[in-house]
Coordinates of C-alpha atoms and ligand atoms in Angstrom, one line a residue:
X1 CA 19.5 -15.0 -22.1
X2 CA 22.8 -13.2 -22.7
X3 CA 23.6 -9.5 -22.2
X4 CA 25.1 -7.3 -24.7
X5 CA 26.4 -3.7 -24.6
X6 CA 28.0 -1.3 -27.0
X7 CA 29.5 2.2 -26.7
X8 CA 30.9 4.9 -29.0
X9 CA 32.1 8.2 -27.7
X10 CA 35.1 10.3 -26.7
X11 CA 36.4 8.2 -23.8
X12 CA 38.0 4.8 -23.4
X13 CA 35.3 2.3 -24.2
X14 CA 36.5 -0.8 -22.2
X15 CA 35.8 0.4 -18.6
X16 CA 32.3 1.6 -19.7
X17 CA 31.6 -1.7 -21.4
X18 CA 32.7 -3.7 -18.3
X19 CA 30.5 -1.5 -16.1
X20 CA 27.5 -2.2 -18.4
X21 CA 28.3 -5.9 -18.4
X22 CA 28.2 -5.9 -14.5
X23 CA 24.7 -4.5 -14.7
X24 CA 23.7 -7.2 -17.2
X25 CA 25.4 -10.1 -15.5
X26 CA 22.1 -11.4 -14.2
X27 CA 21.1 -12.2 -17.8
X28 CA 23.9 -14.8 -18.1
X29 CA 27.2 -15.3 -16.3
X30 CA 29.1 -18.3 -17.5
X31 CA 31.6 -16.3 -19.7
X32 CA 32.2 -12.8 -21.0
X33 CA 34.2 -10.7 -23.3
X34 CA 34.8 -7.3 -24.8
X35 CA 36.2 -6.0 -28.1
X36 CA 37.3 -2.4 -28.6
X37 CA 38.1 -0.7 -31.9
X38 CA 40.9 1.8 -32.0
X39 CA 43.5 3.2 -34.4
X40 CA 45.3 -0.1 -34.4
X41 CA 42.3 -2.2 -35.3
X42 CA 40.2 -4.4 -33.0
X43 CA 41.5 -5.7 -29.6
X44 CA 39.5 -8.5 -28.0
X45 CA 39.7 -10.2 -24.6
X46 CA 37.3 -12.9 -23.4
X47 CA 37.2 -15.5 -20.7
X48 CA 35.0 -18.2 -19.1
X49 CA 33.5 -17.3 -15.7
X50 CA 31.9 -14.2 -14.3
X51 CA 32.6 -10.5 -15.2
X52 CA 35.0 -10.3 -12.4
X53 CA 37.3 -12.7 -14.3
X54 CA 37.1 -10.4 -17.3
X55 CA 37.9 -7.3 -15.2
X56 CA 41.0 -9.1 -13.9
X57 CA 42.0 -10.3 -17.4
X58 CA 41.7 -6.9 -18.9
X59 CA 43.1 -5.1 -15.9
X60 CA 39.8 -3.3 -15.5
X61 CA 39.8 -2.4 -19.2
X62 CA 43.2 -0.7 -19.2
X63 CA 44.6 -3.3 -21.6
X64 CA 42.2 -2.3 -24.4
X65 CA 42.4 1.1 -26.1
X66 CA 39.8 2.6 -28.3
X67 CA 36.7 4.8 -28.0
X68 CA 34.2 2.3 -29.4
X69 CA 33.4 -1.3 -28.5
X70 CA 31.1 -4.1 -27.7
X71 CA 30.7 -6.5 -24.8
X72 CA 28.9 -9.7 -23.9
X73 CA 28.0 -11.8 -20.9
X74 CA 26.9 -15.3 -21.9
X75 CA 24.4 -18.0 -20.9
X76 CA 25.6 -20.9 -23.0
X77 CA 23.3 -22.5 -25.6
X78 CA 25.5 -23.8 -28.4
X79 CA 28.9 -24.9 -27.0
X80 CA 30.3 -25.1 -23.5
X81 CA 31.1 -22.0 -21.5
X82 CA 34.8 -21.8 -22.5
X83 CA 37.1 -19.0 -23.4
X84 CA 36.8 -19.9 -27.1
X85 CA 33.0 -20.0 -27.1
X86 CA 32.7 -16.7 -25.2
X87 CA 31.7 -13.7 -27.3
X88 CA 32.8 -11.5 -29.0
X89 CA 33.7 -13.6 -32.1
X90 CA 36.2 -12.1 -34.5
X91 CA 36.4 -12.6 -38.3
X92 CA 39.4 -14.6 -39.6
X93 CA 41.0 -11.4 -40.9
X94 CA 40.5 -9.5 -37.6
X95 CA 38.3 -6.8 -39.4
X96 CA 35.0 -7.5 -37.5
X97 CA 34.0 -8.5 -34.1
X98 CA 30.4 -9.3 -33.0
X99 CA 28.3 -10.1 -30.0
X100 CA 25.0 -11.9 -30.2
X101 CA 22.1 -12.8 -28.0
X102 CA 19.6 -15.3 -29.3
X103 CA 19.7 -18.4 -31.5
X104 CA 20.5 -18.6 -35.2
X105 CA 18.3 -21.5 -36.3
X106 CA 19.9 -22.0 -39.7
X107 CA 23.5 -21.8 -38.4
X108 CA 24.3 -25.4 -39.5
X109 CA 23.5 -24.7 -43.1
X110 CA 25.3 -21.3 -43.0
X111 CA 28.3 -22.9 -41.3
X112 CA 28.7 -25.5 -44.1
X113 CA 28.3 -22.9 -46.8
X114 CA 31.0 -20.6 -45.1
X115 CA 33.3 -23.5 -44.5
X116 CA 33.2 -24.4 -48.2
X117 CA 34.1 -20.8 -49.0
X118 CA 37.2 -21.2 -46.8
X119 CA 36.2 -19.6 -43.5
X120 CA 37.7 -21.1 -40.5
X121 CA 35.5 -21.7 -37.5
X122 CA 37.1 -21.5 -34.0
X123 CA 34.1 -22.0 -31.8
X124 CA 31.2 -24.3 -31.4
X125 CA 28.7 -21.4 -31.3
X126 CA 25.9 -20.6 -33.7
X127 CA 27.0 -17.0 -33.5
X128 CA 30.3 -17.4 -35.3
X129 CA 28.5 -17.6 -38.7
X130 CA 27.5 -14.0 -38.3
X131 CA 31.0 -12.6 -38.2
X132 CA 32.0 -14.6 -41.3
X133 CA 28.9 -13.5 -43.2
X134 CA 30.0 -9.9 -42.5
X135 CA 33.4 -10.6 -44.0
X136 CA 31.7 -12.2 -47.0
X137 CA 29.5 -9.3 -47.7
X138 CA 32.0 -6.5 -46.9
X139 CA 33.2 -4.4 -49.8
X140 CA 34.0 -1.2 -47.9
X141 CA 30.5 -0.5 -46.7
X142 CA 29.8 -1.6 -43.1
X143 CA 26.1 -0.8 -43.2
X144 CA 25.6 -2.8 -46.4
X145 CA 27.5 -5.8 -45.0
X146 CA 25.3 -5.7 -41.9
X147 CA 22.1 -5.6 -44.0
X148 CA 23.1 -8.4 -46.2
X149 CA 24.2 -10.5 -43.2
X150 CA 21.0 -10.1 -41.1
X151 CA 19.0 -10.9 -44.2
X152 CA 20.6 -14.4 -44.2
X153 CA 19.8 -15.1 -40.5
X154 CA 16.8 -17.1 -39.3
X155 CA 15.9 -17.2 -35.6
X156 CA 16.3 -14.6 -32.9
X157 CA 19.1 -12.2 -32.5
X158 CA 20.3 -9.0 -30.9
X159 CA 23.6 -8.3 -32.5
X160 CA 26.3 -5.7 -31.9
X161 CA 29.2 -5.3 -34.3
X162 CA 32.4 -3.3 -34.8
X163 CA 34.6 -3.0 -37.9
X164 CA 38.3 -2.1 -37.8
X165 CA 37.8 0.3 -40.7
X166 CA 35.3 2.4 -38.8
X167 CA 36.8 3.1 -35.4
X168 CA 34.0 5.5 -34.2
X169 CA 31.0 3.4 -35.4
X170 CA 29.1 0.5 -33.9
X171 CA 26.1 -1.3 -35.4
X172 CA 23.2 -3.1 -33.8
X173 CA 20.4 -5.2 -35.2
X174 CA 17.5 -7.0 -33.6
X175 CA 14.9 -9.7 -34.3
X176 CA 12.9 -11.2 -31.4
X177 CA 15.5 -10.3 -28.9
X178 CA 15.6 -7.0 -26.9
X179 CA 18.0 -4.2 -27.8
X180 CA 17.8 -0.6 -26.5
X181 CA 19.8 2.4 -27.7
X182 CA 21.0 4.9 -25.1
X183 CA 21.1 8.5 -26.4
X184 CA 23.9 10.4 -24.7
X185 CA 25.6 13.8 -25.3
X186 CA 28.6 13.2 -27.6
X187 CA 28.4 9.5 -26.9
X188 CA 25.8 6.7 -27.6
X189 CA 25.2 3.2 -26.3
X190 CA 23.2 0.1 -26.9
X191 CA 22.3 -2.7 -24.4
X192 CA 20.0 -5.6 -23.9
X193 CA 18.2 -3.7 -21.2
X194 CA 17.9 -0.3 -19.6
X195 CA 19.7 -1.3 -16.4
X196 CA 23.0 -1.0 -18.3
X197 CA 22.1 2.4 -19.5
X198 CA 20.5 4.3 -16.7
X199 CA 23.7 5.5 -15.1
X200 CA 24.7 7.2 -18.4
X201 CA 21.4 8.4 -19.9
X202 CA 17.7 8.1 -19.4
X203 CA 16.9 8.8 -23.0
X204 CA 16.4 5.6 -24.9
X205 CA 15.2 4.4 -28.3
X206 CA 13.7 0.9 -28.5
X207 CA 14.9 -0.9 -31.6
X208 CA 12.1 -2.8 -33.3
X209 CA 12.3 -6.3 -34.9
X210 CA 14.0 -6.2 -38.3
X211 CA 15.7 -2.8 -37.7
X212 CA 19.3 -1.9 -37.9
X213 CA 21.0 0.9 -35.9
X214 CA 24.2 2.8 -36.7
X215 CA 25.7 4.7 -33.8
X216 CA 28.5 7.3 -33.9
X217 CA 29.4 9.5 -30.9
X218 CA 27.1 12.3 -32.3
X219 CA 24.3 10.5 -34.0
X220 CA 22.1 7.5 -34.1
X221 CA 20.7 6.4 -37.5
X222 CA 17.9 3.8 -37.7
X223 CA 17.1 1.7 -40.8
X224 CA 14.5 -0.7 -41.8
X225 CA 15.5 -4.2 -43.1
X226 CA 15.5 -2.7 -46.6
X227 CA 17.8 0.2 -45.6
X228 CA 15.1 2.8 -45.5
X229 CA 15.9 5.5 -42.9
X230 CA 13.5 5.6 -39.9
X231 CA 13.0 8.4 -37.5
X232 CA 12.0 7.6 -33.9
X233 CA 12.0 10.1 -30.9
X234 CA 13.7 8.9 -27.8
X235 CA 11.6 7.7 -24.8
X236 CA 12.5 8.8 -21.2
X237 CA 13.0 6.0 -18.8
X238 CA 11.4 6.3 -15.3
X239 CA 13.7 3.9 -13.5
X240 CA 16.6 5.5 -11.7
X241 CA 20.2 4.4 -10.9
X242 CA 19.2 3.5 -7.3
X243 CA 16.6 1.0 -8.6
X244 CA 19.3 -0.9 -10.5
X245 CA 21.8 -1.0 -7.6
X246 CA 21.9 -3.0 -4.3
X247 CA 21.4 0.1 -2.1
X248 CA 23.3 -1.4 0.9
X249 CA 21.7 -4.9 0.8
X250 CA 24.0 -7.9 0.5
X251 CA 22.0 -9.2 -2.4
X252 CA 19.6 -7.9 -5.0
X253 CA 17.2 -10.6 -4.0
X254 CA 16.9 -9.4 -0.4
X255 CA 16.6 -5.8 -1.6
X256 CA 13.8 -6.8 -4.0
X257 CA 12.0 -8.7 -1.2
X258 CA 12.1 -5.6 1.0
X259 CA 11.0 -3.4 -1.9
X260 CA 7.7 -5.2 -2.3
X261 CA 5.6 -2.9 -0.2
X262 CA 6.7 0.0 -2.4
X263 CA 6.4 -2.0 -5.6
X264 CA 2.9 -3.2 -4.8
X265 CA 1.8 0.3 -3.8
X266 CA 3.1 1.7 -7.1
X267 CA 1.3 -1.1 -9.0
X268 CA -2.0 -0.9 -7.1
X269 CA -2.7 2.7 -5.9
X270 CA -2.8 4.6 -9.2
X271 CA -5.3 2.1 -10.5
X272 CA -7.9 2.7 -7.7
X273 CA -9.9 5.9 -8.0
X274 CA -13.0 6.8 -6.1
X275 CA -13.2 3.2 -4.8
X276 CA -13.2 1.7 -8.2
X277 CA -10.6 -0.1 -10.2
X278 CA -9.7 2.1 -13.2
X279 CA -7.5 0.5 -15.9
X280 CA -6.8 3.5 -18.1
X281 CA -4.3 1.5 -20.1
X282 CA -6.6 -1.3 -20.9
X283 CA -7.3 -1.4 -24.7
X284 CA -9.8 -4.2 -24.6
X285 CA -13.4 -2.8 -24.9
X286 CA -16.0 -3.5 -22.2
X287 CA -18.1 -5.2 -24.9
X288 CA -15.3 -7.5 -25.8
X289 CA -14.8 -8.4 -22.1
X290 CA -18.5 -9.1 -21.9
X291 CA -18.3 -11.6 -24.8
X292 CA -15.5 -13.6 -23.2
X293 CA -16.5 -17.2 -22.2
X294 CA -13.1 -18.6 -21.4
X295 CA -10.0 -17.2 -19.8
X296 CA -6.7 -18.8 -20.4
X297 CA -3.6 -17.8 -18.5
X298 CA -0.1 -18.7 -19.7
X299 CA 3.4 -18.1 -18.5
X300 CA 6.6 -19.9 -17.3
X301 CA 8.1 -20.6 -13.9
X302 CA 7.1 -18.2 -11.2
X303 CA 4.9 -16.2 -13.6
X304 CA 3.0 -19.4 -14.2
X305 CA 2.6 -19.9 -10.4
X306 CA 1.3 -16.3 -10.2
X307 CA -1.3 -17.3 -12.8
X308 CA -2.2 -20.4 -10.7
X309 CA -2.8 -18.1 -7.7
X310 CA -4.7 -15.5 -9.7
X311 CA -7.0 -18.1 -11.3
X312 CA -9.0 -18.6 -8.1
X313 CA -9.8 -15.0 -7.8
X314 CA -10.5 -14.5 -11.5
X315 CA -12.9 -17.4 -11.6
X316 CA -14.6 -16.3 -8.4
X317 CA -15.1 -12.8 -9.6
X318 CA -15.9 -13.3 -13.3
X319 CA -17.8 -16.5 -13.1
X320 CA -15.9 -17.5 -16.3
X321 CA -13.9 -20.7 -16.4
X322 CA -10.2 -20.0 -16.0
X323 CA -7.4 -22.4 -16.9
X324 CA -3.7 -21.8 -16.4
X325 CA -1.3 -23.5 -18.8
X326 CA 2.5 -23.7 -19.0
X327 CA 3.5 -21.7 -22.0
X328 CA 6.0 -24.4 -23.1
X329 CA 3.1 -26.9 -23.2
X330 CA 0.4 -24.7 -24.5
X331 CA 2.4 -23.8 -27.6
X332 CA 2.4 -27.4 -28.8
X333 CA -1.1 -28.4 -27.6
X334 CA -3.1 -27.3 -30.5
X335 CA -5.3 -25.2 -28.2
X336 CA -9.0 -24.9 -28.8
X337 CA -9.6 -21.2 -28.5
X338 CA -11.6 -18.6 -30.4
X339 CA -12.5 -14.9 -30.4
X340 CA -14.4 -15.4 -27.2
X341 CA -11.2 -16.5 -25.4
X342 CA -9.2 -14.0 -23.4
X343 CA -5.5 -15.0 -23.1
X344 CA -3.7 -13.5 -20.2
X345 CA 0.1 -13.7 -20.6
X346 CA 2.3 -13.1 -17.5
X347 CA 5.9 -12.2 -17.8
X348 CA 8.3 -10.1 -15.8
X349 CA 10.9 -9.7 -18.6
X350 CA 8.4 -9.7 -21.5
X351 CA 11.0 -11.7 -23.4
X352 CA 10.5 -15.4 -22.4
X353 CA 10.7 -17.4 -25.6
X354 CA 8.1 -20.1 -24.7
X355 CA 5.6 -17.4 -23.5
X356 CA 6.1 -15.4 -26.7
X357 CA 5.4 -18.5 -28.9
X358 CA 2.3 -19.5 -26.9
X359 CA 1.0 -16.0 -27.2
X360 CA 1.5 -16.0 -31.0
X361 CA -0.1 -19.4 -31.3
X362 CA -3.2 -18.5 -29.3
X363 CA -3.5 -15.0 -30.8
X364 CA -3.4 -16.5 -34.3
X365 CA -6.5 -18.5 -33.4
X366 CA -8.5 -15.4 -32.7
X367 CA -8.1 -14.9 -28.9
X368 CA -7.7 -11.4 -27.4
X369 CA -4.4 -11.1 -25.6
X370 CA -3.8 -9.2 -22.4
X371 CA -0.2 -9.0 -21.2
X372 CA 0.9 -8.4 -17.6
X373 CA 4.5 -7.4 -18.0
X374 CA 7.2 -5.5 -16.0
X375 CA 9.5 -4.4 -18.8
X376 CA 8.2 -1.5 -20.8
X377 CA 8.4 -1.9 -24.5
X378 CA 9.3 -5.6 -24.3
X379 CA 8.4 -8.1 -27.0
X380 CA 5.4 -9.5 -25.1
X381 CA 4.1 -6.0 -24.4
X382 CA 4.3 -5.3 -28.1
X383 CA 2.6 -8.5 -29.3
X384 CA -0.4 -8.3 -27.0
X385 CA -3.6 -6.5 -27.8
X386 CA -3.3 -4.7 -24.5
X387 CA -0.8 -4.4 -21.6
X388 CA -1.1 -3.7 -17.9
X389 CA 2.4 -3.0 -16.5
X390 CA 3.5 -4.2 -13.1
X391 CA 5.4 -1.2 -11.7
X392 CA 7.9 -3.3 -9.9
X393 CA 11.0 -1.5 -11.2
X394 CA 14.0 -3.4 -12.4
X395 CA 14.3 -6.9 -11.0
X396 CA 17.9 -8.0 -11.1
X397 CA 18.0 -11.2 -8.9
X398 CA 17.4 -14.2 -11.1
X399 CA 14.8 -15.5 -8.5
X400 CA 11.8 -13.3 -8.9
X401 CA 10.1 -11.9 -5.9
X402 CA 8.5 -8.5 -6.5
X403 CA 7.9 -9.6 -10.1
X404 CA 5.7 -12.4 -8.8
X405 CA 3.8 -10.4 -6.2
X406 CA 3.1 -7.5 -8.6
X407 CA 1.8 -10.0 -11.2
X408 CA -0.6 -11.5 -8.7
X409 CA -1.8 -8.0 -7.6
X410 CA -2.5 -7.0 -11.2
X411 CA -4.5 -10.2 -11.6
X412 CA -6.5 -9.1 -8.5
X413 CA -7.1 -5.7 -10.0
X414 CA -8.2 -7.1 -13.3
X415 CA -10.5 -9.6 -11.6
X416 CA -12.2 -6.8 -9.7
X417 CA -12.3 -4.6 -12.8
X418 CA -14.2 -7.5 -14.6
X419 CA -16.5 -7.9 -11.7
X420 CA -17.4 -4.1 -12.0
X421 CA -18.2 -4.6 -15.7
X422 CA -19.9 -7.9 -15.5
X423 CA -21.8 -7.0 -12.3
X424 CA -20.8 -10.3 -10.7
X425 CA -20.4 -8.7 -7.3
X426 CA -22.6 -6.2 -5.4
X427 CA -21.3 -2.6 -4.8
X428 CA -20.7 -3.4 -1.1
X429 CA -18.7 -6.5 -2.0
X430 CA -16.7 -4.5 -4.5
X431 CA -16.0 -1.8 -1.9
X432 CA -14.7 -4.3 0.6
X433 CA -12.5 -6.0 -2.0
X434 CA -11.0 -2.7 -3.0
X435 CA -10.2 -1.9 0.6
X436 CA -8.5 -5.3 1.0
X437 CA -6.4 -4.8 -2.1
X438 CA -5.3 -1.4 -0.9
X439 CA -4.1 -3.1 2.3
X440 CA -1.7 -5.5 0.4
X441 CA 1.4 -3.3 0.7
X442 CA 0.9 -3.0 4.5
X443 CA 0.3 -6.7 4.8
X444 CA 3.5 -7.5 3.0
X445 CA 5.4 -5.2 5.4
X446 CA 3.7 -7.0 8.3
X447 CA 4.7 -10.4 6.9
X448 CA 8.3 -9.2 6.9
X449 CA 8.1 -7.8 10.4
X450 CA 6.4 -10.9 11.8
X451 CA 9.3 -13.2 11.0
X452 CA 12.6 -12.1 12.5
X453 CA 13.3 -15.8 13.3
X454 CA 13.8 -16.8 9.7
X455 CA 17.6 -16.6 9.7
X456 CA 17.7 -19.0 12.8
X457 CA 15.2 -21.4 11.1
X458 CA 17.5 -21.4 8.1
X459 CA 20.4 -22.4 10.3
X460 CA 18.3 -25.2 11.7
X461 CA 17.0 -26.6 8.4
X462 CA 19.6 -25.8 5.7
X463 CA 21.1 -29.3 5.9
X464 CA 17.8 -30.9 4.9
X465 CA 18.4 -32.5 1.5
X466 CA 14.7 -32.9 0.6
X467 CA 11.7 -30.8 1.4
X468 CA 8.0 -30.9 0.6
X469 CA 5.7 -27.9 0.4
X470 CA 2.1 -28.7 0.9
X471 CA -1.1 -26.7 0.8
X472 CA -4.7 -26.7 -0.4
X473 CA -6.5 -24.4 -2.8
X474 CA -4.7 -21.2 -3.2
X475 CA -2.1 -22.3 -0.6
X476 CA -1.1 -25.0 -3.0
X477 CA -0.4 -22.3 -5.6
X478 CA 1.8 -20.5 -3.1
X479 CA 3.4 -23.7 -2.1
X480 CA 4.6 -24.2 -5.7
X481 CA 6.2 -20.8 -5.8
X482 CA 7.7 -21.2 -2.3
X483 CA 9.2 -24.6 -3.4
X484 CA 10.6 -23.2 -6.7
X485 CA 12.2 -20.2 -4.8
X486 CA 14.0 -22.6 -2.5
X487 CA 15.2 -25.0 -5.1
X488 CA 16.5 -22.5 -7.6
X489 CA 18.7 -20.6 -5.2
X490 CA 19.6 -23.2 -2.5
X491 CA 19.9 -26.2 -4.8
X492 CA 18.0 -28.4 -2.3
X493 CA 15.5 -30.9 -3.6
X494 CA 12.0 -29.6 -3.0
X495 CA 8.6 -30.5 -4.3
X496 CA 5.2 -28.9 -3.9
X497 CA 2.1 -31.1 -3.4
X498 CA -1.6 -30.5 -3.0
X499 CA -1.8 -31.6 0.6
X500 CA -4.6 -34.1 -0.1
X501 CA -2.5 -35.8 -2.8
X502 CA 0.4 -36.7 -0.5
X503 CA -1.2 -39.9 0.7
X504 CA -1.8 -41.1 -2.9
X505 CA 1.9 -42.1 -3.2
X506 CA 4.3 -39.4 -2.3
X507 CA 3.9 -40.1 1.5
X508 CA 6.1 -43.1 0.9
X509 CA 9.0 -40.6 0.8
X510 CA 8.2 -39.0 4.2
X511 CA 10.5 -40.0 7.0
X512 CA 12.5 -38.4 9.8
X513 CA 14.9 -36.7 7.3
X514 CA 12.2 -34.7 5.5
X515 CA 11.1 -31.2 6.3
X516 CA 7.5 -30.5 5.3
X517 CA 6.5 -26.9 4.9
X518 CA 2.8 -26.9 5.5
X519 CA 0.8 -23.8 4.4
X520 CA -2.5 -23.6 6.3
X521 CA -3.7 -20.0 5.6
X522 CA -7.2 -20.9 4.5
X523 CA -9.5 -20.8 7.6
X524 CA -12.0 -23.1 6.0
X525 CA -9.4 -25.7 5.2
X526 CA -7.3 -25.4 8.4
X527 CA -8.6 -28.6 10.0
X528 CA -7.9 -30.6 6.9
X529 CA -4.3 -29.2 6.9
X530 CA -3.9 -30.1 10.6
X531 CA -4.8 -33.7 9.6
X532 CA -2.2 -33.7 6.8
X533 CA 0.4 -32.3 9.3
X534 CA -0.4 -35.1 11.7
X535 CA 0.0 -37.7 9.0
X536 CA 3.5 -36.5 8.1
X537 CA 4.5 -36.0 11.8
X538 CA 3.5 -39.6 12.4
X539 CA 6.0 -40.7 9.8
X540 CA 8.8 -38.7 11.6
X541 CA 8.9 -35.6 9.4
X542 CA 9.7 -32.2 10.8
X543 CA 7.0 -29.6 10.0
X544 CA 7.4 -25.9 9.4
X545 CA 3.9 -24.5 9.5
X546 CA 2.8 -21.3 7.7
X547 CA -0.2 -19.8 9.3
X548 CA -2.0 -16.5 9.9
X549 CA -0.8 -14.9 13.2
X550 CA -4.0 -15.6 15.0
X551 CA -4.0 -19.4 14.2
X552 CA -1.6 -20.5 16.9
X553 CA -3.3 -23.9 17.3
X554 CA -0.7 -25.1 14.8
X555 CA 1.9 -24.8 17.5
X556 CA 0.6 -28.1 19.0
X557 CA 1.8 -30.0 16.0
X558 CA 4.4 -28.0 14.0
X559 CA 8.0 -27.9 15.0
X560 CA 8.4 -24.3 13.8
X561 CA 6.2 -21.7 12.4
X562 CA 6.3 -18.8 9.9
X563 CA 3.6 -16.3 10.5
X564 CA 1.6 -14.3 7.9
X565 CA -0.7 -11.4 8.8
X566 CA -4.4 -12.2 9.1
X567 CA -5.1 -12.4 5.4
X568 CA -7.9 -11.3 3.3
X569 CA -9.4 -14.7 2.2
X570 CA -9.2 -13.6 -1.4
X571 CA -6.2 -11.4 -1.7
X572 CA -3.7 -12.9 0.6
X573 CA -1.1 -14.4 -1.7
X574 CA 1.4 -11.5 -2.0
X575 CA 1.8 -11.4 1.8
X576 CA 1.7 -15.2 2.2
X577 CA 4.7 -15.8 -0.1
X578 CA 7.0 -13.3 1.7
X579 CA 8.1 -15.5 4.6
X580 CA 8.8 -18.3 2.0
X581 CA 10.9 -15.9 -0.1
X582 CA 12.9 -15.0 3.0
X583 CA 13.2 -18.6 4.1
X584 CA 14.6 -19.5 0.6
X585 CA 17.0 -16.6 0.8
X586 CA 18.4 -17.4 4.2
X587 CA 18.7 -21.1 3.5
X588 CA 20.7 -20.3 0.3
X589 CA 22.8 -17.9 2.3
X590 CA 23.6 -20.6 4.9
X591 CA 24.5 -23.0 2.1
X592 CA 26.9 -20.4 0.6
X593 CA 25.1 -20.3 -2.7
X594 CA 25.3 -17.7 -5.4
X595 CA 22.0 -16.1 -4.5
X596 CA 21.5 -13.5 -7.2
X597 CA 23.0 -15.6 -9.9
X598 CA 22.2 -19.3 -9.2
X599 CA 24.0 -21.9 -11.2
X600 CA 22.6 -22.9 -14.6
X601 CA 20.0 -20.2 -14.6
X602 CA 19.5 -16.8 -16.3
X603 CA 17.1 -14.1 -15.7
X604 CA 15.3 -14.0 -19.0
X605 CA 14.9 -17.3 -20.9
X606 CA 14.9 -16.2 -24.5
X607 CA 15.5 -19.7 -25.9
X608 CA 13.1 -22.6 -26.0
Ligands
M6R701 O1 10.4 -13.1 -17.3 P1 9.3 -14.1 -17.1 O2 8.4 -13.7 -16.0 O3 8.6 -14.5 -18.3 O4 10.1 -15.4 -16.6 C1 9.5 -16.6 -16.3 C2 10.4 -17.6 -15.6 O5 11.5 -17.8 -16.3 C3 10.8 -17.0 -14.2 O6 9.7 -16.7 -13.4 C4 11.7 -18.0 -13.5 O7 10.9 -19.1 -13.1 C5 12.3 -17.4 -12.3 N1 13.7 -17.8 -12.2 C6 11.7 -17.8 -11.0 O8 12.3 -17.2 -9.9

């Protein structure tokens, strides 16, 4: 939810911390701050608003002197996004400053205890208890104070801390919240994710739950929760700087839409060998797969819609019943699962709190868990029995695009892989399917090329205050994702409906002020969709049709059209969503919205 950075080295820390925070701003952007430790103790500056405000307030870091420090960009949970609630938080004596990502569940009890001991609280945050605990437990040993402090905390945290007595030392600790250490030469870093590190080093160490890290310019020491030293070799990250920057595009979202042919190629091609799907990374035995009698998919937001889209193909190819459930609902639903259930968990970030809880709940009841995740080494990747990574590269825009399409494509690959094992398709059918999957990157490029009119359509429709997305079968799943994309970045009211459901109530809302985006990409359902289009037209609505390029009959009814390439009936979703992603992008642009960082949202939702 929030982003944290830390640095210790032989150069001024503040400009480096600000640079790291800019890379993490997508994780939260309602307030920010930095604290630097130098010969004169800790200096701290924080402010509400985006990192740019902090750059101005610190004069690009020049107002803070010191070679070690910590920084934070916030997405408010406890307390409004004010200067006072922004992190870092400093101890009453000015000896410690800390930054925190996560939620301290027992903060109310700790707060009372600390108040009674005389500590003065300045903010409304749960975080502030941490810095007072450090003071309570500090008797000249920073590491000991850190260990005793984290032992008192319940909930989730990634913490960074500095101490005025140790001007070259920073500490980090984690529990259920990501934290990665960057190994430099004569300098070391930590950050919530690798995007803040890649411009400095590609050698990283993933901190595990319950561990503590002590960083000096020359060394990194890891400790278990009991203080036992741990040795872990650094891992080399494959993402490069270019992947984490805009590369000439006005927004990350547009760049990420355009990157999809490449991302899908990277995700699909290495997994197809000699015309078969080969999932070398899959750690679920064929025998186990053969014993599965139920597949449950869970996720949140767009990842859930990717699951909705994948369900059709998985069911068709495995002949096993597939249900898709929202993780936030599944976790409290007392799910009936057993060792014959396969749980598929989808998550771009691998850190979504509800998805993690649902995973744990279902796994504890005996199900096997397969995670489809983008961020290597993330919590979900670690908790699952097996992981298939989507090789989308870093996704910075809050609205997911390549994250979603790569998730769908991995579900396709997994479905075909199951069909190979379960022999639920003939060799000829499997051959054809594999050829169609290999064409997906090209189809996405074609979907981009077919629609140069989208910026003009956005000018025409951006004033519409309420939109409906309708479709049938897998088009309905795509409609849900298209609708979410539009609402989250343009702030227009938008709803997705199964086209056949409209007349059971919602059609009462249709009038001349509505725009209905009608997805009619299933040849066998095209006539049904034409009837639905006529129904809404008869009530005065404008219709933006979404159809394969050879189904131009829709022009007789629709006011405007978005074209998709002639799609493979089974594997068309990644190309079909592309014009809707672009439509959302250009409408949001017309409305002057903050596209990469929409209001009230954060990239990775690490709280319930
Ligand atoms: O990182 P995850 O895939 O687990 O995130 C799930 C949702 O929070 C995410 O897809 C969200 O709905 C996006 N903002 C949609 O664009």
